[in-house]
Amino acid sequence: MTFITRLRRFPFWSWLWFMTGALYFILPLLATFEFSLSWDPQYPLKAYQRAFEDQRFWNSFMYSNMLALTTILISIILIVPTAYWIRLRLPQARRIVEFITLMPFVVPAIILVFGLIRIYSQPFTVPFTDIVILQPLTNFKMGTNILIVAGYMVLSMPYMYRSVDTGMRTVDVRTLTEAAQSLGANWFIIITRIILPNIRSALLSGALLTFAIVVGEVVLASFLGVSAFGPYLFLLGQHRAYEPAALSFVSFLLTWLVMGLIQLVTGSQEQAAGAH
Amino acid sequence: MTHLALKNISKHFGDFTAVRDFDLEVKKGEFVSFLGPSGCGKTTTLRIIAGFEIPSSGVITINDMDITNKAPNQRNVGMVFQSYALFPNMTVSQNIGFGLRVRKEKESEVKDRVAEMLSIIHMEEKANSYPYQLSGGQMQRVALARALAIRPEVLLLDEPLSALDAKIRVALRAEIRSIQQKLGITAIYVTHDQEEALSLSDRIVVMNKGEMEQVGTPFEIYNFPTTVFSANFVGTLNNASAEVVDPANGLISIGGVQFESAVDLKERKKGDKVRVAIRPERLGFASEQKKANVVDCTIENITFLGSIVRIQVTIGKAKFYMDTFNNPFLELPKIGDKDQVTCSKEAVLVLDE
Amino acid sequence: MAQTTVNPQNRIAVTTNWKTWLGVAPFFLFAILFLFLPSLRLFTASFSAPDGSFTLNNIIQLFSEPFIVNAYKLSIQISAVTALGGGILGFLLAYSVTVGGLPKPLRSVLITFSGVASNFAGVPLAFAFVATIGRQGFVTQILKEVFNIGIYDAGFNLYSFMGLSLVYMYFQFPLMVLIMAPALDGLKKEWREAAENLGANTTQYWLKVALPVLLPSILGTMILLFGNAFGAYATAYALTGGRIGIITIQIGAQIRGDVLYNPGLGYAMAIGMVVIMAISLAGYSWLQSKTERWLK
């Protein structure tokens, strides 16, 4: 092979695009990392140490993790039986349910929280009277927690539903259910021993994606006034320079970890992409 | 001694009738096939027996006990699915033992039965494999063992071989039959493949558009079809419209060419329009075998099918296929030749037009 | 064969009774409580005057109040620019790792990176860009010291339209990569061979076969990117602290306090956003269905 033909086969443009993309990806991360180390040249990890020493960081981070876990758990309880029932008995509900799960794309977080606040900052009354049966959800801690978890469930619904539904399609839950029934299994056994184990990778990837959405979420958390990790990081950025950079870099690593795990459990390159 | 009985089963889905007036009694240990094209209602009928569909009307009994409205998991009816439906999260042994474990049988009992089933299907060495590690034929054998492990009253098989390739299909077919006979289990087998139905069954139910066309042994179904549909669906068949000439002597005419039939025509009158059916292998050249029904023909086409040579001839205006066994010394006629063909009067079937 | 299995399944639908629907009741209840009621509330409120009577004034004001019109305009411009820019860069990247002749391992590297980056937004992303091309940013410094280019002297500002677009691009083009890479895989090798066999060169193949086939997918994904940027709030807020007047920031201000002195107008702003998002999602799904017909 002569030099010229080798040159002609060299995909110059492809490399150019790829390098451009790679720079775009890497430069901000590199810059953040570099900046986070530059606080004290004697002690490069100072920003990280300071950030992790702050009790408010741990409180907000743990709280966000709890929110994420709760969201994931309730989402699974709500969505798995729904998706299963639609595959099994109610195929005519598929279109409407799929439509609903796409709604969060049309109602972005800022609009959702706007509507949620307007509805649930009023007390619940007995219809057509002024008798109050429940204080506004936004007025007490548990109520706010309910509201924010519900909001996160809405935001993650498209990913969770699609994940679960795809999982059920690939294992053909309908026939497996019939096979289990003909062997004498009841509903409890079918769900716990046949359905859930067979969609576990779909569940896990849906759960991880939900985790990625919830842990750093800012809009719902700040407007509903909860002290989650997102608002904490935002506030930190208002008065500090180095710790936010350190935590930003850490959140990037966390996102990386979550996406890596998703790829590991689904065993493919298909990835659901988040919306902002 | 009736084991499984379906009495007047009908099933409507909206205004579509999937099954109409299905009536069948199956003896203990009998192997019955439901044979018919796609959408003929055979699978629906099977699913009604399994309990996945509730019939719109009619009654199903097993050992004279009404199970029409029983839940599928209360029926003790084993089912083998076309798509195997093995639980992907369980090993071969776990799949086979599943039905026993949900019945809360003793673990030692389960182990013994699983081992017994594995030996029946000759797959002891695959006990701890997962379904994705098996071939199609192996998966279907496991599915069969799983259905049999619960000692079902009735074994239902829904086109179990149609996802497999031809060689394995034939081997597994024989295996299914021998296991069924060894265990003496009552089996219902749904298929659209006439060869499977003929080779496996004690009896065949030919179905079309939700109705039973004919019920009989493979021998009866093949040799004495009672309707044009079952005659056409099972095997290759020549058929042509004809007219009754002499009911008393069994004479009919196909476009002016007279044939004599052994079928009793006393119910019909002279001039009645009927359909005549003759199997290609029952026709032969008159020069070889001199019998009744010797008629003139023209050779139209010759097709070589391996062990058989299929010759198309024109008799009167109707076209007929004639099959002769292939052998190296066969002297084939040429296209356009005039010749004479013959068939016995037993070979001439007369069906309603 | 298909028919025997399809038949009973499709027909079941006719015989389902109301009890079967109970199975999905919890889901619908949830959707009503936390998705429909809030949206509906905003919708009805946007047609209410402060005294509670019905009015179209709020909707009319959406189109006449310069403050609101500008917010929409700015949001639409940013979304369009980053959808186009992210779309083009994303497509070229997807091209380079699928049919562009780059080594295979680079593909999975890129796809993994894209998965991470498309999910990396909000506060950390804003901070990362401040550290990169803020006034004292890493790249800003390098450009100044090594190449002697002062981007801030030349008029660049991270907290402006251009800066925000640059930040949005970070999650825009990876999304394009994730969707376009499988679409590019759908281009059959035989098409190219057939085109070459018929005498077409590479440019002709791309212009006359590949791009037309991919066009619905490209356009559809760009619309998706548009919606993605249009609904974004956190990144812009964290970056500019609310100083850039895109529509989500203005709605946020309205939630925090009635800055418009007319709550109804705030609701109308929200509904206007929903309408734009709905139109883009509809466009996306329409184009997507076209794509699926061609690339299967």
PDB file of C-alpha atoms in Angstrom, chain B residues 192-333:
ATOM      1  CA  HIS B 192     -51.983 -27.021  10.837  1.00  0.00           C
ATOM      2  CA  ASP B 193     -49.620 -29.673   9.502  1.00  0.00           C
ATOM      3  CA  GLN B 194     -51.577 -32.630   8.124  1.00  0.00           C
ATOM      4  CA  GLU B 195     -48.543 -34.897   8.146  1.00  0.00           C
ATOM      5  CA  GLU B 196     -48.097 -34.333  11.902  1.00  0.00           C
ATOM      6  CA  ALA B 197     -51.751 -34.978  12.572  1.00  0.00           C
ATOM      7  CA  LEU B 198     -51.817 -38.153  10.461  1.00  0.00           C
ATOM      8  CA  SER B 199     -48.686 -39.621  11.979  1.00  0.00           C
ATOM      9  CA  LEU B 200     -49.379 -38.838  15.642  1.00  0.00           C
ATOM     10  CA  SER B 201     -53.063 -39.147  16.288  1.00  0.00           C
ATOM     11  CA  ASP B 202     -55.534 -41.758  17.337  1.00  0.00           C
ATOM     12  CA  ARG B 203     -58.195 -39.430  16.054  1.00  0.00           C
ATOM     13  CA  ILE B 204     -58.201 -36.197  14.100  1.00  0.00           C
ATOM     14  CA  VAL B 205     -60.719 -33.376  14.263  1.00  0.00           C
ATOM     15  CA  VAL B 206     -60.598 -31.409  11.026  1.00  0.00           C
ATOM     16  CA  MET B 207     -61.741 -27.863  11.663  1.00  0.00           C
ATOM     17  CA  ASN B 208     -62.673 -25.008   9.387  1.00  0.00           C
ATOM     18  CA  LYS B 209     -64.038 -21.550  10.182  1.00  0.00           C
ATOM     19  CA  GLY B 210     -64.827 -22.472  13.762  1.00  0.00           C
ATOM     20  CA  GLU B 211     -66.687 -25.648  12.914  1.00  0.00           C
ATOM     21  CA  MET B 212     -65.826 -29.332  13.008  1.00  0.00           C
ATOM     22  CA  GLU B 213     -65.611 -30.626   9.467  1.00  0.00           C
ATOM     23  CA  GLN B 214     -64.879 -34.241  10.195  1.00  0.00           C
ATOM     24  CA  VAL B 215     -63.818 -36.440  13.100  1.00  0.00           C
ATOM     25  CA  GLY B 216     -62.120 -39.749  12.494  1.00  0.00           C
ATOM     26  CA  THR B 217     -58.998 -41.859  12.607  1.00  0.00           C
ATOM     27  CA  PRO B 218     -56.147 -40.784  10.334  1.00  0.00           C
ATOM     28  CA  PHE B 219     -57.069 -43.698   8.080  1.00  0.00           C
ATOM     29  CA  GLU B 220     -60.676 -42.535   7.760  1.00  0.00           C
ATOM     30  CA  ILE B 221     -59.762 -38.890   7.329  1.00  0.00           C
ATOM     31  CA  TYR B 222     -57.324 -39.653   4.538  1.00  0.00           C
ATOM     32  CA  ASN B 223     -59.189 -42.334   2.694  1.00  0.00           C
ATOM     33  CA  PHE B 224     -62.779 -41.342   3.264  1.00  0.00           C
ATOM     34  CA  PRO B 225     -63.045 -37.592   3.606  1.00  0.00           C
ATOM     35  CA  THR B 226     -66.657 -36.579   3.984  1.00  0.00           C
ATOM     36  CA  THR B 227     -66.364 -32.954   2.951  1.00  0.00           C
ATOM     37  CA  VAL B 228     -64.551 -31.169   0.175  1.00  0.00           C
ATOM     38  CA  PHE B 229     -62.682 -29.151   2.806  1.00  0.00           C
ATOM     39  CA  SER B 230     -61.257 -32.088   4.686  1.00  0.00           C
ATOM     40  CA  ALA B 231     -60.505 -33.895   1.456  1.00  0.00           C
ATOM     41  CA  ASN B 232     -58.579 -30.871   0.203  1.00  0.00           C
ATOM     42  CA  PHE B 233     -56.849 -30.031   3.449  1.00  0.00           C
ATOM     43  CA  VAL B 234     -55.477 -33.509   4.035  1.00  0.00           C
ATOM     44  CA  GLY B 235     -53.208 -34.620   1.219  1.00  0.00           C
ATOM     45  CA  THR B 236     -53.286 -33.662  -2.442  1.00  0.00           C
ATOM     46  CA  LEU B 237     -56.528 -34.250  -4.150  1.00  0.00           C
ATOM     47  CA  ASN B 238     -58.023 -34.035  -7.601  1.00  0.00           C
ATOM     48  CA  ASN B 239     -61.522 -32.786  -7.596  1.00  0.00           C
ATOM     49  CA  ALA B 240     -63.936 -31.794 -10.274  1.00  0.00           C
ATOM     50  CA  SER B 241     -67.596 -31.004 -10.494  1.00  0.00           C
ATOM     51  CA  ALA B 242     -69.689 -33.859 -11.865  1.00  0.00           C
ATOM     52  CA  GLU B 243     -73.208 -35.002 -12.428  1.00  0.00           C
ATOM     53  CA  VAL B 244     -74.974 -38.133 -11.221  1.00  0.00           C
ATOM     54  CA  VAL B 245     -75.904 -40.317 -14.192  1.00  0.00           C
ATOM     55  CA  ASP B 246     -77.182 -43.532 -12.653  1.00  0.00           C
ATOM     56  CA  PRO B 247     -77.620 -43.544  -8.860  1.00  0.00           C
ATOM     57  CA  ALA B 248     -78.383 -47.268  -8.676  1.00  0.00           C
ATOM     58  CA  ASN B 249     -75.116 -48.332 -10.364  1.00  0.00           C
ATOM     59  CA  GLY B 250     -72.967 -45.539  -8.994  1.00  0.00           C
ATOM     60  CA  LEU B 251     -72.345 -43.907 -12.352  1.00  0.00           C
ATOM     61  CA  ILE B 252     -71.331 -40.279 -12.593  1.00  0.00           C
ATOM     62  CA  SER B 253     -70.056 -38.099 -15.380  1.00  0.00           C
ATOM     63  CA  ILE B 254     -67.215 -35.587 -15.291  1.00  0.00           C
ATOM     64  CA  GLY B 255     -67.706 -33.347 -18.304  1.00  0.00           C
ATOM     65  CA  GLY B 256     -69.080 -36.259 -20.361  1.00  0.00           C
ATOM     66  CA  VAL B 257     -66.537 -38.851 -19.191  1.00  0.00           C
ATOM     67  CA  GLN B 258     -68.227 -41.556 -17.147  1.00  0.00           C
ATOM     68  CA  PHE B 259     -66.833 -42.919 -13.897  1.00  0.00           C
ATOM     69  CA  GLU B 260     -68.073 -45.700 -11.698  1.00  0.00           C
ATOM     70  CA  SER B 261     -67.947 -45.160  -7.938  1.00  0.00           C
ATOM     71  CA  ALA B 262     -68.265 -47.523  -5.001  1.00  0.00           C
ATOM     72  CA  VAL B 263     -69.915 -44.763  -2.963  1.00  0.00           C
ATOM     73  CA  ASP B 264     -73.571 -45.295  -2.195  1.00  0.00           C
ATOM     74  CA  LEU B 265     -75.476 -42.837  -4.388  1.00  0.00           C
ATOM     75  CA  LYS B 266     -79.011 -44.018  -3.580  1.00  0.00           C
ATOM     76  CA  GLU B 267     -79.705 -40.780  -1.701  1.00  0.00           C
ATOM     77  CA  ARG B 268     -79.061 -38.772  -4.847  1.00  0.00           C
ATOM     78  CA  LYS B 269     -81.058 -38.367  -8.010  1.00  0.00           C
ATOM     79  CA  LYS B 270     -80.003 -38.477 -11.647  1.00  0.00           C
ATOM     80  CA  GLY B 271     -78.753 -35.040 -12.713  1.00  0.00           C
ATOM     81  CA  ASP B 272     -77.628 -34.000  -9.189  1.00  0.00           C
ATOM     82  CA  LYS B 273     -74.522 -31.837  -9.161  1.00  0.00           C
ATOM     83  CA  VAL B 274     -71.778 -33.393  -7.031  1.00  0.00           C
ATOM     84  CA  ARG B 275     -68.037 -33.084  -6.568  1.00  0.00           C
ATOM     85  CA  VAL B 276     -65.801 -36.003  -7.403  1.00  0.00           C
ATOM     86  CA  ALA B 277     -62.495 -36.474  -5.626  1.00  0.00           C
ATOM     87  CA  ILE B 278     -59.702 -38.869  -6.522  1.00  0.00           C
ATOM     88  CA  ARG B 279     -56.298 -39.092  -4.813  1.00  0.00           C
ATOM     89  CA  PRO B 280     -53.445 -38.738  -7.349  1.00  0.00           C
ATOM     90  CA  GLU B 281     -51.839 -42.021  -6.227  1.00  0.00           C
ATOM     91  CA  ARG B 282     -55.026 -43.930  -6.997  1.00  0.00           C
ATOM     92  CA  LEU B 283     -54.821 -43.067 -10.694  1.00  0.00           C
ATOM     93  CA  GLY B 284     -52.596 -45.099 -12.993  1.00  0.00           C
ATOM     94  CA  PHE B 285     -51.966 -45.758 -16.654  1.00  0.00           C
ATOM     95  CA  ALA B 286     -54.454 -48.260 -18.081  1.00  0.00           C
ATOM     96  CA  SER B 287     -51.714 -50.122 -19.881  1.00  0.00           C
ATOM     97  CA  GLU B 288     -50.227 -51.190 -16.575  1.00  0.00           C
ATOM     98  CA  GLN B 289     -53.275 -52.261 -14.630  1.00  0.00           C
ATOM     99  CA  LYS B 290     -56.523 -53.126 -16.387  1.00  0.00           C
ATOM    100  CA  LYS B 291     -59.544 -52.414 -14.221  1.00  0.00           C
ATOM    101  CA  ALA B 292     -62.781 -50.498 -14.294  1.00  0.00           C
ATOM    102  CA  ASN B 293     -62.886 -46.784 -15.103  1.00  0.00           C
ATOM    103  CA  VAL B 294     -60.554 -46.779 -18.083  1.00  0.00           C
ATOM    104  CA  VAL B 295     -60.706 -43.315 -19.624  1.00  0.00           C
ATOM    105  CA  ASP B 296     -58.893 -41.352 -22.318  1.00  0.00           C
ATOM    106  CA  CYS B 297     -56.551 -38.573 -21.352  1.00  0.00           C
ATOM    107  CA  THR B 298     -53.930 -36.176 -22.682  1.00  0.00           C
ATOM    108  CA  ILE B 299     -50.582 -35.671 -20.920  1.00  0.00           C
ATOM    109  CA  GLU B 300     -50.268 -32.018 -19.912  1.00  0.00           C
ATOM    110  CA  ASN B 301     -47.264 -31.734 -17.673  1.00  0.00           C
ATOM    111  CA  ILE B 302     -44.738 -33.899 -15.849  1.00  0.00           C
ATOM    112  CA  THR B 303     -43.175 -32.913 -12.522  1.00  0.00           C
ATOM    113  CA  PHE B 304     -40.409 -34.855 -10.863  1.00  0.00           C
ATOM    114  CA  LEU B 305     -40.838 -34.931  -7.065  1.00  0.00           C
ATOM    115  CA  GLY B 306     -38.104 -37.329  -5.990  1.00  0.00           C
ATOM    116  CA  SER B 307     -39.689 -40.605  -4.997  1.00  0.00           C
ATOM    117  CA  ILE B 308     -42.783 -39.716  -6.970  1.00  0.00           C
ATOM    118  CA  VAL B 309     -43.424 -38.487 -10.496  1.00  0.00           C
ATOM    119  CA  ARG B 310     -46.513 -36.335 -10.736  1.00  0.00           C
ATOM    120  CA  ILE B 311     -48.165 -36.285 -14.142  1.00  0.00           C
ATOM    121  CA  GLN B 312     -50.912 -33.857 -15.003  1.00  0.00           C
ATOM    122  CA  VAL B 313     -53.505 -35.156 -17.452  1.00  0.00           C
ATOM    123  CA  THR B 314     -56.694 -33.800 -18.972  1.00  0.00           C
ATOM    124  CA  ILE B 315     -59.753 -36.010 -18.730  1.00  0.00           C
ATOM    125  CA  GLY B 316     -62.663 -34.526 -20.617  1.00  0.00           C
ATOM    126  CA  LYS B 317     -62.189 -30.906 -19.686  1.00  0.00           C
ATOM    127  CA  ALA B 318     -60.974 -31.475 -16.118  1.00  0.00           C
ATOM    128  CA  LYS B 319     -57.321 -31.552 -15.141  1.00  0.00           C
ATOM    129  CA  PHE B 320     -56.114 -34.356 -12.837  1.00  0.00           C
ATOM    130  CA  TYR B 321     -52.845 -35.168 -11.120  1.00  0.00           C
ATOM    131  CA  MET B 322     -51.605 -38.721 -11.241  1.00  0.00           C
ATOM    132  CA  ASP B 323     -48.732 -39.934  -9.041  1.00  0.00           C
ATOM    133  CA  THR B 324     -46.495 -42.854  -9.988  1.00  0.00           C
ATOM    134  CA  PHE B 325     -43.563 -44.131  -7.981  1.00  0.00           C
ATOM    135  CA  ASN B 326     -40.259 -43.244  -9.429  1.00  0.00           C
ATOM    136  CA  ASN B 327     -37.881 -46.013 -10.546  1.00  0.00           C
ATOM    137  CA  PRO B 328     -34.894 -46.073 -12.890  1.00  0.00           C
ATOM    138  CA  PHE B 329     -36.778 -48.102 -15.488  1.00  0.00           C
ATOM    139  CA  LEU B 330     -39.773 -45.806 -15.615  1.00  0.00           C
ATOM    140  CA  GLU B 331     -40.762 -44.924 -19.170  1.00  0.00           C
ATOM    141  CA  LEU B 332     -42.229 -41.475 -18.990  1.00  0.00           C
ATOM    142  CA  PRO B 333     -44.744 -40.326 -21.587  1.00  0.00           C
TER     143      PRO B 333
END
